Amino acid sequence: FMDSRTIAYNKALISAKSDLAEALKVELESSRSLTVTEFGNEIPNRLKEEVGKPLSIMDKANTLTGLALDNEIKKFDPNWDGTNKTDDERIVKMAEQREIYTEYLSSRARMFLQGATPIFNAEGPNDEGKYVVAVGIVWSGKSTRVAESVYNPTVAPPQGNKNALTIQDRLDNLSDEELAATLGVRVWWDEEGLPVVVSFAQAKGTGSTLIAKDKTYGYATGQITSFVAEQIVASGFDKIDQEIHYYDDGSHTAFNLSEYRMTIKAVGSTMNLKGAGTVLYKKIVHPITEKRIVVNVVTWSPESNLIARELGKMSDDQATKMD
């Protein structure tokens, strides 16, 4: 359940980012065509003797019946099923006229999103009883500057409203139900008005504790990376294709060969994440499924980033001295 839920959340998130990219700029292309063809059924005598008769299903239909005819038809149509079919139904009708209408519609949106982050997510059964996950995201100039300050120490993080509670106090005040319902990255502001990137990740609460903690930490830091910078490429392709066959007995058959394909690619940039660490790790019970899960909350802040960089420099200096 937890893997499926995480996948559903990620699908909803990249879909929301795709909608954002398409709202900013989308490239559209379309084309249409209509082809009408008429066929002649006459075959020259020499070709009829050398080619037509050996390969003609129509000729075989006049001499073969039942299973023997089914076997011949399967040579041309492997999916043919002759169960409960009459010999008349086994006779393949040859079209004498054909209409083909084809229309192509394609769209493409490409956008580099830095700082786009969820502001809420929800889950539960919809009006059809299916379990769904919904995500809402926001993208602003302030969130972009927060994202840039994560990887660029020369960029000063933006100032926000000071909060009366520390980040740890706010996390401790969340109920188990609120923790279970929260996924993804949030930007909170600490008691000094400085931004803190808070990443919520979850996994199943049974089995190895080491695996659960390592997986959720990887999920959480990966979400921070996607928040910092992600290239979104969304494309849609719609092929409307209808083919109509007209037969010499006055009947006709329409074939729907349409196809629709949508692709969204979200590619994160390679970066060094310094100062991210777990501030809350807890086992709880999911309120809807009643399954045991673990919640791992990882944070990054300008202060933790500075400490990590200073400690990294000290470590490098010590290694140099040893060399």
mmCIF file of N, CA, C and O in Angstrom, residues 168-207:
data_model
loop_
_atom_site.group_PDB
_atom_site.id
_atom_site.type_symbol
_atom_site.label_atom_id
_atom_site.label_comp_id
_atom_site.label_asym_id
_atom_site.label_seq_id
_atom_site.Cartn_x
_atom_site.Cartn_y
_atom_site.Cartn_z
ATOM 1 N N GLN A 168 10.712 22.629 15.462
ATOM 2 C CA GLN A 168 10.554 21.387 16.211
ATOM 3 C C GLN A 168 9.255 21.388 17.006
ATOM 4 O O GLN A 168 8.541 20.375 17.068
ATOM 5 N N ASP A 169 8.903 22.531 17.598
ATOM 6 C CA ASP A 169 7.651 22.624 18.352
ATOM 7 C C ASP A 169 6.448 22.417 17.430
ATOM 8 O O ASP A 169 5.472 21.741 17.798
ATOM 9 N N ARG A 170 6.505 22.990 16.247
ATOM 10 C CA ARG A 170 5.385 22.834 15.299
ATOM 11 C C ARG A 170 5.233 21.383 14.863
ATOM 12 O O ARG A 170 4.110 20.881 14.718
ATOM 13 N N LEU A 171 6.345 20.699 14.668
ATOM 14 C CA LEU A 171 6.278 19.285 14.301
ATOM 15 C C LEU A 171 5.729 18.449 15.447
ATOM 16 O O LEU A 171 4.916 17.545 15.243
ATOM 17 N N ASP A 172 6.183 18.765 16.668
ATOM 18 C CA ASP A 172 5.714 18.009 17.827
ATOM 19 C C ASP A 172 4.221 18.210 18.074
ATOM 20 O O ASP A 172 3.556 17.345 18.656
ATOM 21 N N ASN A 173 3.691 19.356 17.631
ATOM 22 C CA ASN A 173 2.270 19.646 17.839
ATOM 23 C C ASN A 173 1.369 18.968 16.808
ATOM 24 O O ASN A 173 0.136 18.988 16.948
ATOM 25 N N LEU A 174 1.958 18.403 15.748
ATOM 26 C CA LEU A 174 1.149 17.712 14.737
ATOM 27 C C LEU A 174 0.649 16.384 15.297
ATOM 28 O O LEU A 174 1.415 15.624 15.890
ATOM 29 N N SER A 175 -0.611 16.098 15.081
ATOM 30 C CA SER A 175 -1.162 14.813 15.510
ATOM 31 C C SER A 175 -0.696 13.711 14.570
ATOM 32 O O SER A 175 -0.191 13.974 13.468
ATOM 33 N N ASP A 176 -0.873 12.472 15.001
ATOM 34 C CA ASP A 176 -0.504 11.334 14.150
ATOM 35 C C ASP A 176 -1.295 11.358 12.849
ATOM 36 O O ASP A 176 -0.770 11.007 11.782
ATOM 37 N N GLU A 177 -2.551 11.757 12.912
ATOM 38 C CA GLU A 177 -3.370 11.813 11.695
ATOM 39 C C GLU A 177 -2.835 12.870 10.732
ATOM 40 O O GLU A 177 -2.805 12.654 9.511
ATOM 41 N N GLU A 178 -2.399 14.016 11.264
ATOM 42 C CA GLU A 178 -1.838 15.064 10.407
ATOM 43 C C GLU A 178 -0.510 14.618 9.809
ATOM 44 O O GLU A 178 -0.219 14.895 8.629
ATOM 45 N N LEU A 179 0.312 13.925 10.597
ATOM 46 C CA LEU A 179 1.576 13.417 10.065
ATOM 47 C C LEU A 179 1.337 12.404 8.951
ATOM 48 O O LEU A 179 2.030 12.400 7.927
ATOM 49 N N ALA A 180 0.352 11.529 9.162
ATOM 50 C CA ALA A 180 0.058 10.501 8.155
ATOM 51 C C ALA A 180 -0.460 11.121 6.865
ATOM 52 O O ALA A 180 -0.262 10.564 5.777
ATOM 53 N N ALA A 181 -1.116 12.267 6.964
ATOM 54 C CA ALA A 181 -1.748 12.866 5.783
ATOM 55 C C ALA A 181 -0.809 13.793 5.025
ATOM 56 O O ALA A 181 -1.170 14.285 3.953
ATOM 57 N N THR A 182 0.395 14.046 5.547
ATOM 58 C CA THR A 182 1.293 15.029 4.942
ATOM 59 C C THR A 182 2.428 14.338 4.208
ATOM 60 O O THR A 182 3.151 13.526 4.784
ATOM 61 N N LEU A 183 2.587 14.685 2.939
ATOM 62 C CA LEU A 183 3.682 14.179 2.109
ATOM 63 C C LEU A 183 4.310 15.349 1.367
ATOM 64 O O LEU A 183 3.675 16.383 1.138
ATOM 65 N N GLY A 184 5.578 15.185 0.981
ATOM 66 C CA GLY A 184 6.219 16.195 0.162
ATOM 67 C C GLY A 184 6.907 17.284 0.962
ATOM 68 O O GLY A 184 7.117 17.170 2.171
ATOM 69 N N VAL A 185 7.260 18.362 0.260
ATOM 70 C CA VAL A 185 8.052 19.454 0.810
ATOM 71 C C VAL A 185 7.154 20.628 1.184
ATOM 72 O O VAL A 185 6.201 20.957 0.467
ATOM 73 N N ARG A 186 7.462 21.257 2.302
ATOM 74 C CA ARG A 186 6.817 22.509 2.696
ATOM 75 C C ARG A 186 7.913 23.514 3.051
ATOM 76 O O ARG A 186 8.986 23.131 3.519
ATOM 77 N N VAL A 187 7.637 24.794 2.839
ATOM 78 C CA VAL A 187 8.541 25.854 3.285
ATOM 79 C C VAL A 187 7.901 26.528 4.486
ATOM 80 O O VAL A 187 6.849 27.158 4.370
ATOM 81 N N TRP A 188 8.533 26.344 5.650
ATOM 82 C CA TRP A 188 8.068 26.976 6.887
ATOM 83 C C TRP A 188 9.057 28.078 7.268
ATOM 84 O O TRP A 188 10.200 28.114 6.796
ATOM 85 N N TRP A 189 8.593 28.975 8.147
ATOM 86 C CA TRP A 189 9.427 30.080 8.595
ATOM 87 C C TRP A 189 9.643 29.943 10.102
ATOM 88 O O TRP A 189 8.702 29.698 10.855
ATOM 89 N N ASP A 190 10.899 30.078 10.518
ATOM 90 C CA ASP A 190 11.220 29.859 11.927
ATOM 91 C C ASP A 190 10.974 31.119 12.757
ATOM 92 O O ASP A 190 10.427 32.122 12.269
ATOM 93 N N GLU A 191 11.400 31.095 14.009
ATOM 94 C CA GLU A 191 11.140 32.206 14.932
ATOM 95 C C GLU A 191 11.928 33.461 14.575
ATOM 96 O O GLU A 191 11.631 34.549 15.065
ATOM 97 N N GLU A 192 12.933 33.325 13.665
ATOM 98 C CA GLU A 192 13.694 34.482 13.191
ATOM 99 C C GLU A 192 13.211 34.975 11.832
ATOM 100 O O GLU A 192 13.769 35.927 11.282
ATOM 101 N N GLY A 193 12.211 34.310 11.304
ATOM 102 C CA GLY A 193 11.704 34.683 9.979
ATOM 103 C C GLY A 193 12.524 34.129 8.838
ATOM 104 O O GLY A 193 12.394 34.581 7.696
ATOM 105 N N LEU A 194 13.368 33.138 9.099
ATOM 106 C CA LEU A 194 14.183 32.515 8.060
ATOM 107 C C LEU A 194 13.492 31.250 7.546
ATOM 108 O O LEU A 194 12.805 30.564 8.306
ATOM 109 N N PRO A 195 13.674 30.930 6.266
ATOM 110 C CA PRO A 195 12.988 29.762 5.695
ATOM 111 C C PRO A 195 13.614 28.449 6.133
ATOM 112 O O PRO A 195 14.833 28.349 6.299
ATOM 113 N N VAL A 196 12.764 27.461 6.319
ATOM 114 C CA VAL A 196 13.199 26.097 6.607
ATOM 115 C C VAL A 196 12.445 25.173 5.651
ATOM 116 O O VAL A 196 11.213 25.210 5.598
ATOM 117 N N VAL A 197 13.187 24.382 4.885
ATOM 118 C CA VAL A 197 12.576 23.419 3.971
ATOM 119 C C VAL A 197 12.294 22.143 4.750
ATOM 120 O O VAL A 197 13.223 21.514 5.279
ATOM 121 N N VAL A 198 11.019 21.770 4.836
ATOM 122 C CA VAL A 198 10.596 20.611 5.618
ATOM 123 C C VAL A 198 10.068 19.557 4.656
ATOM 124 O O VAL A 198 9.131 19.814 3.887
ATOM 125 N N SER A 199 10.663 18.370 4.685
ATOM 126 C CA SER A 199 10.302 17.304 3.750
ATOM 127 C C SER A 199 9.738 16.116 4.521
ATOM 128 O O SER A 199 10.423 15.548 5.380
ATOM 129 N N PHE A 200 8.501 15.726 4.187
ATOM 130 C CA PHE A 200 7.818 14.612 4.850
ATOM 131 C C PHE A 200 7.863 13.386 3.942
ATOM 132 O O PHE A 200 7.439 13.444 2.776
ATOM 133 N N ALA A 201 8.358 12.269 4.471
ATOM 134 C CA ALA A 201 8.406 11.017 3.715
ATOM 135 C C ALA A 201 7.896 9.884 4.597
ATOM 136 O O ALA A 201 8.007 9.935 5.822
ATOM 137 N N GLN A 202 7.346 8.843 3.945
ATOM 138 C CA GLN A 202 6.753 7.733 4.682
ATOM 139 C C GLN A 202 7.079 6.403 4.018
ATOM 140 O O GLN A 202 7.371 6.341 2.820
ATOM 141 N N ALA A 203 7.013 5.337 4.818
ATOM 142 C CA ALA A 203 7.194 3.973 4.320
ATOM 143 C C ALA A 203 6.454 3.045 5.269
ATOM 144 O O ALA A 203 5.977 3.461 6.329
ATOM 145 N N LYS A 204 6.356 1.767 4.898
ATOM 146 C CA LYS A 204 5.660 0.814 5.748
ATOM 147 C C LYS A 204 6.420 0.630 7.056
ATOM 148 O O LYS A 204 7.651 0.714 7.106
ATOM 149 N N GLY A 205 5.663 0.402 8.143
ATOM 150 C CA GLY A 205 6.262 0.338 9.460
ATOM 151 C C GLY A 205 6.600 -1.046 9.951
ATOM 152 O O GLY A 205 6.872 -1.232 11.149
ATOM 153 N N THR A 206 6.586 -2.022 9.059
ATOM 154 C CA THR A 206 6.957 -3.385 9.445
ATOM 155 C C THR A 206 8.271 -3.764 8.777
ATOM 156 O O THR A 206 8.663 -3.173 7.774
ATOM 157 N N GLY A 207 8.933 -4.767 9.321
ATOM 158 C CA GLY A 207 10.201 -5.213 8.748
ATOM 159 C C GLY A 207 11.375 -4.476 9.364
ATOM 160 O O GLY A 207 11.328 -3.994 10.494
#
